[in-house]
Short mmCIF file of C-alpha atoms in Angstrom, two decimals:
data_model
loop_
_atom_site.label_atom_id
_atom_site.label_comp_id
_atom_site.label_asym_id
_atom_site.label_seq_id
_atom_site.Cartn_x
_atom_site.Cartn_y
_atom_site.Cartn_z
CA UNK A 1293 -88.98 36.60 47.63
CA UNK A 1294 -91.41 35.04 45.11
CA UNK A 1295 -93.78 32.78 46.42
CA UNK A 1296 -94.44 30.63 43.31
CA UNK A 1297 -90.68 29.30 42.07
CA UNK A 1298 -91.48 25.63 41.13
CA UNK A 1299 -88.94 23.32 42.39
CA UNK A 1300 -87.73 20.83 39.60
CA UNK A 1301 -84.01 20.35 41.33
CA UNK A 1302 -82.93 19.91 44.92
CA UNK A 1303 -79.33 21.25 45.81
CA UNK A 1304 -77.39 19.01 48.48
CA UNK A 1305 -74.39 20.33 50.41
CA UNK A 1306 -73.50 17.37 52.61
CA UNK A 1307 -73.68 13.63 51.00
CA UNK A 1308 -73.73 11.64 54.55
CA UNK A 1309 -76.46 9.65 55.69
CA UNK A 1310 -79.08 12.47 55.30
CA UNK A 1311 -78.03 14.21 52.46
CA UNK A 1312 -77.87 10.59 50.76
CA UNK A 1313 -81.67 10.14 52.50
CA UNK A 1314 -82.59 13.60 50.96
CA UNK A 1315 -81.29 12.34 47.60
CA UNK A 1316 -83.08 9.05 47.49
CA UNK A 1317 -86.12 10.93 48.52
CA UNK A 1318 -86.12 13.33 46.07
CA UNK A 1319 -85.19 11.28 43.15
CA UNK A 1320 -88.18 9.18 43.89
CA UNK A 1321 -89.97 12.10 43.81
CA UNK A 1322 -89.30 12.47 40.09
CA UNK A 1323 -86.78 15.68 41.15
CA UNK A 1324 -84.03 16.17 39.76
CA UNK A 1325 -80.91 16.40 42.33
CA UNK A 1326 -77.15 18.36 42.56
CA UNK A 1327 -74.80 16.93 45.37
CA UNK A 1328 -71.22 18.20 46.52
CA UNK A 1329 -69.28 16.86 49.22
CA UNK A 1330 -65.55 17.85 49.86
CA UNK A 1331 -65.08 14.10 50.89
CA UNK A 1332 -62.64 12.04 48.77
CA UNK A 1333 -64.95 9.61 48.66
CA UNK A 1334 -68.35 11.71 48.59
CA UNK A 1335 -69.74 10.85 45.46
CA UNK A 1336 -69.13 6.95 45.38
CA UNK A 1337 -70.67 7.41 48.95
CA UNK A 1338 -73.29 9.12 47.77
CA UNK A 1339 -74.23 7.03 44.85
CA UNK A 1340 -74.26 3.39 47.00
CA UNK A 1341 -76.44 4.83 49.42
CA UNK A 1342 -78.87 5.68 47.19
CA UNK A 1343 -78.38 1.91 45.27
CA UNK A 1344 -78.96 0.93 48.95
CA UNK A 1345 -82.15 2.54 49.41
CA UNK A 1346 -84.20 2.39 46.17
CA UNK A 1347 -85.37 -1.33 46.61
CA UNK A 1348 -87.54 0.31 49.47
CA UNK A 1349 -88.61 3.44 47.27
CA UNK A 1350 -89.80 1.00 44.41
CA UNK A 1351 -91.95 -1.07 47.33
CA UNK A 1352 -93.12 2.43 48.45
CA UNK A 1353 -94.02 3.72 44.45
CA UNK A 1354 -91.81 5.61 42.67
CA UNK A 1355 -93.14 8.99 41.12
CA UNK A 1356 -93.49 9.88 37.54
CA UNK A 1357 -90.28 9.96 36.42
CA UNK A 1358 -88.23 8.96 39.17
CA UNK A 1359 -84.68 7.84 38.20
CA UNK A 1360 -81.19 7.77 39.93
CA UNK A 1361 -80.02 8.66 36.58
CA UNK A 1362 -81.10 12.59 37.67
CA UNK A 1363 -78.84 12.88 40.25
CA UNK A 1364 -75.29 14.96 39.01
CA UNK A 1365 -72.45 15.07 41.74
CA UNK A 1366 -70.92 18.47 41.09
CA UNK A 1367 -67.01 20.16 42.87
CA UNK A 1368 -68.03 22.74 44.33
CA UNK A 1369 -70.44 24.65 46.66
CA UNK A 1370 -70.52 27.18 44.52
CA UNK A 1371 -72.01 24.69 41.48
CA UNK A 1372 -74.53 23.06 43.78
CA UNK A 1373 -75.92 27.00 44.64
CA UNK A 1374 -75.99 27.73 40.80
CA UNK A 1375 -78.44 25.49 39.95
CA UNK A 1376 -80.59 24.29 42.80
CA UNK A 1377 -83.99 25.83 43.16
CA UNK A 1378 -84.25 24.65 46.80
CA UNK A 1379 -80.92 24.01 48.79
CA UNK A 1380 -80.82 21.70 51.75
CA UNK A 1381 -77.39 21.32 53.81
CA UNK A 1382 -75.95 18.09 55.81
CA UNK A 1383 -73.03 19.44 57.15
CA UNK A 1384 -71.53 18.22 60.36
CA UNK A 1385 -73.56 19.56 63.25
CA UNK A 1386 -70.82 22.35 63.81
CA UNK A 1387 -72.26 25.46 64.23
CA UNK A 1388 -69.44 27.67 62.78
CA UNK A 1389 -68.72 25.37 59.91
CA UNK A 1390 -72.49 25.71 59.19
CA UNK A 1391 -72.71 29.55 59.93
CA UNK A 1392 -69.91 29.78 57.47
CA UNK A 1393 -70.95 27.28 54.84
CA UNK A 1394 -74.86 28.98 55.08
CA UNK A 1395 -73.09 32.20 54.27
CA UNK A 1396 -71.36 30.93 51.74
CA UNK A 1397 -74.67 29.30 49.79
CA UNK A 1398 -76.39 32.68 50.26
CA UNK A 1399 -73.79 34.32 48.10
CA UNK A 1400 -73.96 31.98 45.28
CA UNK A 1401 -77.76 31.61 44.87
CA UNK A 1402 -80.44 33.15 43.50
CA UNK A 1403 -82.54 35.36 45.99
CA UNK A 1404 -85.93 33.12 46.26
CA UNK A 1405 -83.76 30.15 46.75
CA UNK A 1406 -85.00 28.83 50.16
CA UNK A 1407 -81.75 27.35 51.99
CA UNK A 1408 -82.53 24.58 54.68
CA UNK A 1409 -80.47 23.45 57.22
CA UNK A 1410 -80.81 19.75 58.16
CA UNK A 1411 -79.05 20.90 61.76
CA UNK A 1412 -80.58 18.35 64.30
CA UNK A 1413 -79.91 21.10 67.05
CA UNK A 1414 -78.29 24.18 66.56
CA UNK A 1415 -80.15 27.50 66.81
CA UNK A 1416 -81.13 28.63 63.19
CA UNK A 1417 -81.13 32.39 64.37
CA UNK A 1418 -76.85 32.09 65.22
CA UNK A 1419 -76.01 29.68 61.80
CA UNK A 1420 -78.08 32.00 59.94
CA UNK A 1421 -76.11 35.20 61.25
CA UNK A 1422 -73.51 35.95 58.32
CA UNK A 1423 -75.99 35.23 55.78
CA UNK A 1424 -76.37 38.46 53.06
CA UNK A 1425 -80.32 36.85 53.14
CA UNK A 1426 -81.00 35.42 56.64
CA UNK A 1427 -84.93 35.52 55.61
CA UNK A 1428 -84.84 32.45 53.15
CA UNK A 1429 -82.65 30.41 56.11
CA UNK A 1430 -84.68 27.50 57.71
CA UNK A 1431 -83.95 25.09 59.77
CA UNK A 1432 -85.58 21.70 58.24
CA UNK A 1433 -84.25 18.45 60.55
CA UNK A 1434 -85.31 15.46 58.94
CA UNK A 1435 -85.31 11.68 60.87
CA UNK A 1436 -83.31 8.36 59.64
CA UNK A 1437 -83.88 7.25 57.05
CA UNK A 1438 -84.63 10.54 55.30
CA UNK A 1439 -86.07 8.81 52.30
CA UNK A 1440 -88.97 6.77 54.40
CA UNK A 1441 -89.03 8.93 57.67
CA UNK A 1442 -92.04 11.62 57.27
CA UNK A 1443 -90.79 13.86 60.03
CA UNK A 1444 -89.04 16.91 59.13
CA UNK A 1445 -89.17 19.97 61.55
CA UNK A 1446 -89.09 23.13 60.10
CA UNK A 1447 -87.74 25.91 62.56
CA UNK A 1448 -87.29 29.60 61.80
CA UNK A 1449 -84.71 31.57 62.97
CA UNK A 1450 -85.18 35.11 64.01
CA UNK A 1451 -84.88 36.86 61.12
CA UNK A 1452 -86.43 33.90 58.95
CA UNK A 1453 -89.95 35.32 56.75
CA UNK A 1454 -93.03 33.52 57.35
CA UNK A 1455 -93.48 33.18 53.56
CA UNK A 1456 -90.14 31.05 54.02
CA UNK A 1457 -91.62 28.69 56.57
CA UNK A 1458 -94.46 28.56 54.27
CA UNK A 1459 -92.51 27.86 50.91
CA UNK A 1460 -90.37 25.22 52.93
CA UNK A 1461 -93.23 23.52 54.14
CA UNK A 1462 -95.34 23.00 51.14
CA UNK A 1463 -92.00 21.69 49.56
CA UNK A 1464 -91.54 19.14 52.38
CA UNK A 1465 -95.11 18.27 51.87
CA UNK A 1466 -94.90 17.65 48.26
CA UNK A 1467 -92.28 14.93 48.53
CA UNK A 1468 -94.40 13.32 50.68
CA UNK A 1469 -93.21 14.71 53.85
CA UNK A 1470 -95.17 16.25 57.39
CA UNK A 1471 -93.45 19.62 57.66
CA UNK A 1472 -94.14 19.79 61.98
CA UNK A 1473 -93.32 23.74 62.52
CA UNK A 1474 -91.88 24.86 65.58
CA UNK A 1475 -93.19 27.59 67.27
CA UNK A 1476 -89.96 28.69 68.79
CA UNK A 1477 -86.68 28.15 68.39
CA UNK A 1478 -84.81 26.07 70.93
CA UNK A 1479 -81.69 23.84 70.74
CA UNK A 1480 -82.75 20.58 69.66
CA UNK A 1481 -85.74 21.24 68.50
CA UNK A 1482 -88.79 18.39 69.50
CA UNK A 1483 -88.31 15.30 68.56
CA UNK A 1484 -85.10 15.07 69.32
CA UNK A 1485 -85.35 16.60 72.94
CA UNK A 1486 -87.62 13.99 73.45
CA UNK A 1487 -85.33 11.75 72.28
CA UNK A 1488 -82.67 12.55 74.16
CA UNK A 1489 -84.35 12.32 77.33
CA UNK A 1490 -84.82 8.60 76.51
CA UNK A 1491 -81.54 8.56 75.57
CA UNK A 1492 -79.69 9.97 78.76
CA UNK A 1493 -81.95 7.01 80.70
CA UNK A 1494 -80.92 4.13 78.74
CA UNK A 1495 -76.96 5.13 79.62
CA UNK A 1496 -78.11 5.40 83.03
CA UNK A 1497 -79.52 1.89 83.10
CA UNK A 1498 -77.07 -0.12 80.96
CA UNK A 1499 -74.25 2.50 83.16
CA UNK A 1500 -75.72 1.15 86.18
CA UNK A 1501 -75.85 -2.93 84.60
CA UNK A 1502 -79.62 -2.51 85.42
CA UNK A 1503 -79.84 -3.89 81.68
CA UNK A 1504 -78.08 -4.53 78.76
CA UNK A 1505 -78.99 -2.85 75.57
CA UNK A 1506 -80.88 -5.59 74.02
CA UNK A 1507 -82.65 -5.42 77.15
CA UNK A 1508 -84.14 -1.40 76.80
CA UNK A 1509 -84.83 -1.97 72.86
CA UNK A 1510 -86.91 -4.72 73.77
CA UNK A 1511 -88.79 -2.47 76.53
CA UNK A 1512 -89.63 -0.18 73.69
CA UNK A 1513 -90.35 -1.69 70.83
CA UNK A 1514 -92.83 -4.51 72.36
CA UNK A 1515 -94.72 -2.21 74.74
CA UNK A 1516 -94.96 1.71 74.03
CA UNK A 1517 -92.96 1.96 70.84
CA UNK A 1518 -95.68 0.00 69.39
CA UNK A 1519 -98.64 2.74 70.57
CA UNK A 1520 -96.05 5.39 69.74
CA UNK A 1521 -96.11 4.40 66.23
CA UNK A 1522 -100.16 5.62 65.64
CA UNK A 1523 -101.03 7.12 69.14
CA UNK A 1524 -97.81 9.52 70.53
CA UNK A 1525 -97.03 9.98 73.85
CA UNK A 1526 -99.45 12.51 75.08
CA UNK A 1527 -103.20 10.68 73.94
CA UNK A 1528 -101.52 7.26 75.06
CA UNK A 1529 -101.56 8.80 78.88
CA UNK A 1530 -104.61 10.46 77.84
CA UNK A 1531 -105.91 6.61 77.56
CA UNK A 1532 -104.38 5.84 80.70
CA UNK A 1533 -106.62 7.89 82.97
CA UNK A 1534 -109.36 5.81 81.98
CA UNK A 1535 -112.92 7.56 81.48
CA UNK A 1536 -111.44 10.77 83.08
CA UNK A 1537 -108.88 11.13 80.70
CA UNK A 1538 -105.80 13.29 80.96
CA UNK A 1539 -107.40 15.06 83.97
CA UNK A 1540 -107.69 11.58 85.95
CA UNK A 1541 -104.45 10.64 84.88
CA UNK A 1542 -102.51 13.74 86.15
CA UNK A 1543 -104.60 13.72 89.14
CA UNK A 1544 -103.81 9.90 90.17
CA UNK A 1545 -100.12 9.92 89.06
CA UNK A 1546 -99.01 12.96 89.18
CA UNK A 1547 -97.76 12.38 92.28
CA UNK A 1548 -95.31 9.97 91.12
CA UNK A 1549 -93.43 12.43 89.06
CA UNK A 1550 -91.76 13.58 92.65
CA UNK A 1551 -90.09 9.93 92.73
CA UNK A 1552 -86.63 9.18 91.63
CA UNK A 1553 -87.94 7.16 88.23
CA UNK A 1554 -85.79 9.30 85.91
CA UNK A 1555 -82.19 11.12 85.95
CA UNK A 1556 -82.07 13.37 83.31
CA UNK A 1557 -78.53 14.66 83.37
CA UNK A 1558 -76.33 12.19 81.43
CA UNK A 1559 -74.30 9.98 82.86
CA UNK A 1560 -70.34 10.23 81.87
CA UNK A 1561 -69.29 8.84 79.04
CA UNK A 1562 -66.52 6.52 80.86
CA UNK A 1563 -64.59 3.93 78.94
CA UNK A 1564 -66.57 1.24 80.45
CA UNK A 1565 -69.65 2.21 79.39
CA UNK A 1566 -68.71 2.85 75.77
CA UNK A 1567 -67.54 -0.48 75.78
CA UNK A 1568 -70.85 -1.75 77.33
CA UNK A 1569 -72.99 -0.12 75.13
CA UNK A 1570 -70.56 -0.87 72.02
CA UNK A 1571 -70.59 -4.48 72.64
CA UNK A 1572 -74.27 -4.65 73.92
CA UNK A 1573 -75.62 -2.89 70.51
CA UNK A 1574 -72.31 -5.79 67.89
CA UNK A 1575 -74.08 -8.78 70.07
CA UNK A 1576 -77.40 -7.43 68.48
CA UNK A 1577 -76.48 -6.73 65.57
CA UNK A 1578 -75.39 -10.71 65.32
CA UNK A 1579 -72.74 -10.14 62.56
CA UNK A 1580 -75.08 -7.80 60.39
CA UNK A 1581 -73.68 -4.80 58.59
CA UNK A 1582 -74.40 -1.68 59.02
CA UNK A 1583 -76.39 -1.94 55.04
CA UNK A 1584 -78.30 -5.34 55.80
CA UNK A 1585 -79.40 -3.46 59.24
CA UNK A 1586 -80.49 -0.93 57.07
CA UNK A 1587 -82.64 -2.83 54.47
CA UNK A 1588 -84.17 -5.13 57.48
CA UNK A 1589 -85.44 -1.40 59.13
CA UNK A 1590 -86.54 -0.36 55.91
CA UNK A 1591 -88.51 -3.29 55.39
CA UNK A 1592 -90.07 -3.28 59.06
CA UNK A 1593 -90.34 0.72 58.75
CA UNK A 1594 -92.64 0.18 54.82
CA UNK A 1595 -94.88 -2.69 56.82
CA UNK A 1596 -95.62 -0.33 59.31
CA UNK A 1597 -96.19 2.60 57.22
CA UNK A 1598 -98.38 0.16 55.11
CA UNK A 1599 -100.36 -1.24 57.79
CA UNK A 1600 -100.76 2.36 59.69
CA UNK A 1601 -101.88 4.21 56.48
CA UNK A 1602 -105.43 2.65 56.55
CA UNK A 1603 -105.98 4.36 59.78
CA UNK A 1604 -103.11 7.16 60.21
CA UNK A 1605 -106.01 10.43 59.97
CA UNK A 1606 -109.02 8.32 60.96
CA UNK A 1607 -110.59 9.57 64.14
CA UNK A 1608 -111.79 6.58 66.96
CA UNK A 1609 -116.17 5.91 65.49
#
């Protein structure tokens, strides 16, 4: 695999909310971007998201010759693996449609064509399995929305090269991205087994009528969620020990991880609760779509990232 293909034009399989983010990424990149998607719709899909986005790219600086006039919705996988020199698929998180469709990429592209899955869970060492070149076969899972979102974990399967991880890293990187690389594969990756764990607590709570929905987003984003956004999770308890650090901290509370604060196994999914956390999430919304949600969190996400970028890689004086 050659290690020094420049990438002018990113390949999409998979128009949906993150191949749409990929594609308003990239073409504020300056890059130059080939979409498919077998829905009816795919393209007119495609090409609103991106509308929807770009007022946030142009606040964020577009690159030397950015334009939405570079992207080219094509019919076929086939078209998109032709002439992509790096070839991310958005497929539904299905592992044998993507074991299938992964396959089917690797037959029609060149052989130093990376191909990156944007799976948010499944193991890349099983999609990559009927692959004629399972080396160049990455996992890379990027967050919502793809086109302001850093994030992207890049996770090798088992037969994936290291000059793969490499190559898909210092791509990520050079549309602005922070490649995090996994250092083993396991179903659903990091961030989002983090997430989930969240996730399966807030059913519990709003399950049990403990609180509504409004209720747990307010517990987050006015207390931790704000020292999540520069500190994490681990150096925030780290500050909570006081002088004595994560040491005191374990030490003092450890104990407390014996109590009954969290139930990890999710709750099920019963009518009632759908409807709970349905109507919970419609009365916060306030009559909102979906696309005015979206350009309100893109405008609270580009404050953020503008008032954190001062101090993101500064170290405490």
């Amino acid at each position: 695999m050659s290690t020094d293909r420049i990438i002018k034009t990113l390949g999409l399989v998979g128009g949906g909310v993150i191949g749409s983010g990929w594609a308003a990424r990239a073409l504020a990149q300056g890059l130059d971007v080939v979409a498919y998607d077998p829905a009816p719709a795919g393209e007119a899909t495609l090409v609103a998201a991106v509308e929807n986005a770009w007022p946030a790219l142009e606040r964020m600086g577009l690159a030397e010759g950015a334009s939405r006039d570079r992207l080219r919705f094509v019919r076929s996988v086939a078209e998109v693996a032709a002439a992509a020199d790096f070839i991310q698929e958005n497929a539904p998180e299905r592992e044998e449609l993507k074991r299938g469709l992964l396959a089917e990429i690797d037959a029609g592209c060149g052989p130093d064509v990376i191909i990156a899955s944007s799976s948010s869970g499944l193991l890349p060492s099983r999609i990559q399995s009927e692959c004629r070149h399972p080396e160049r076969v990455v996992i890379g899972h990027p967050f919502n929305p793809v086109y302001l979102l850093p994030l992207v974990e890049v996770v090798p399967g088992e037969r994936t090269a290291a000059e793969t991880v490499e190559r898909a890293a210092a791509f990520y990187r050079s549309i602005g991205m922070r490649p995090l690389r996994m250092r083993k594969e396991i179903e659903g990756y990091l961030s989002d087994r983090l997430q989930e764990a969240l996730w399966r607590e807030a059913l519990h709570l709003v399950n049990e009528g403990i609180a509504t929905t409004e209720d747990i987003d307010d517990a987050i984003v006015y207390g931790p969620g704000l020292r999540y956004a520069f500190m994490g999770t681990c150096l925030t308890f780290h500050l909570a020990g006081g002088a004595g650090g994560m040491a005191h901290m374990l030490d003092q509370f450890g104990p407390a991880l014996k109590l009954p604060w969290t139930k990890l196994v999710a709750p099920e999914l019963t009518r009632e609760l759908r409807d709970r956390m349905v109507e919970g999430t419609a009365a916060q919304a306030d009559g909102r779509s979906v696309a005015e949600l979206e350009r309100w969190r893109d405008d609270c996400l580009i404050r953020l990232i503008e008032a954190l970028a001062p101090v993101r890689h500064e170290r405490p004086a």
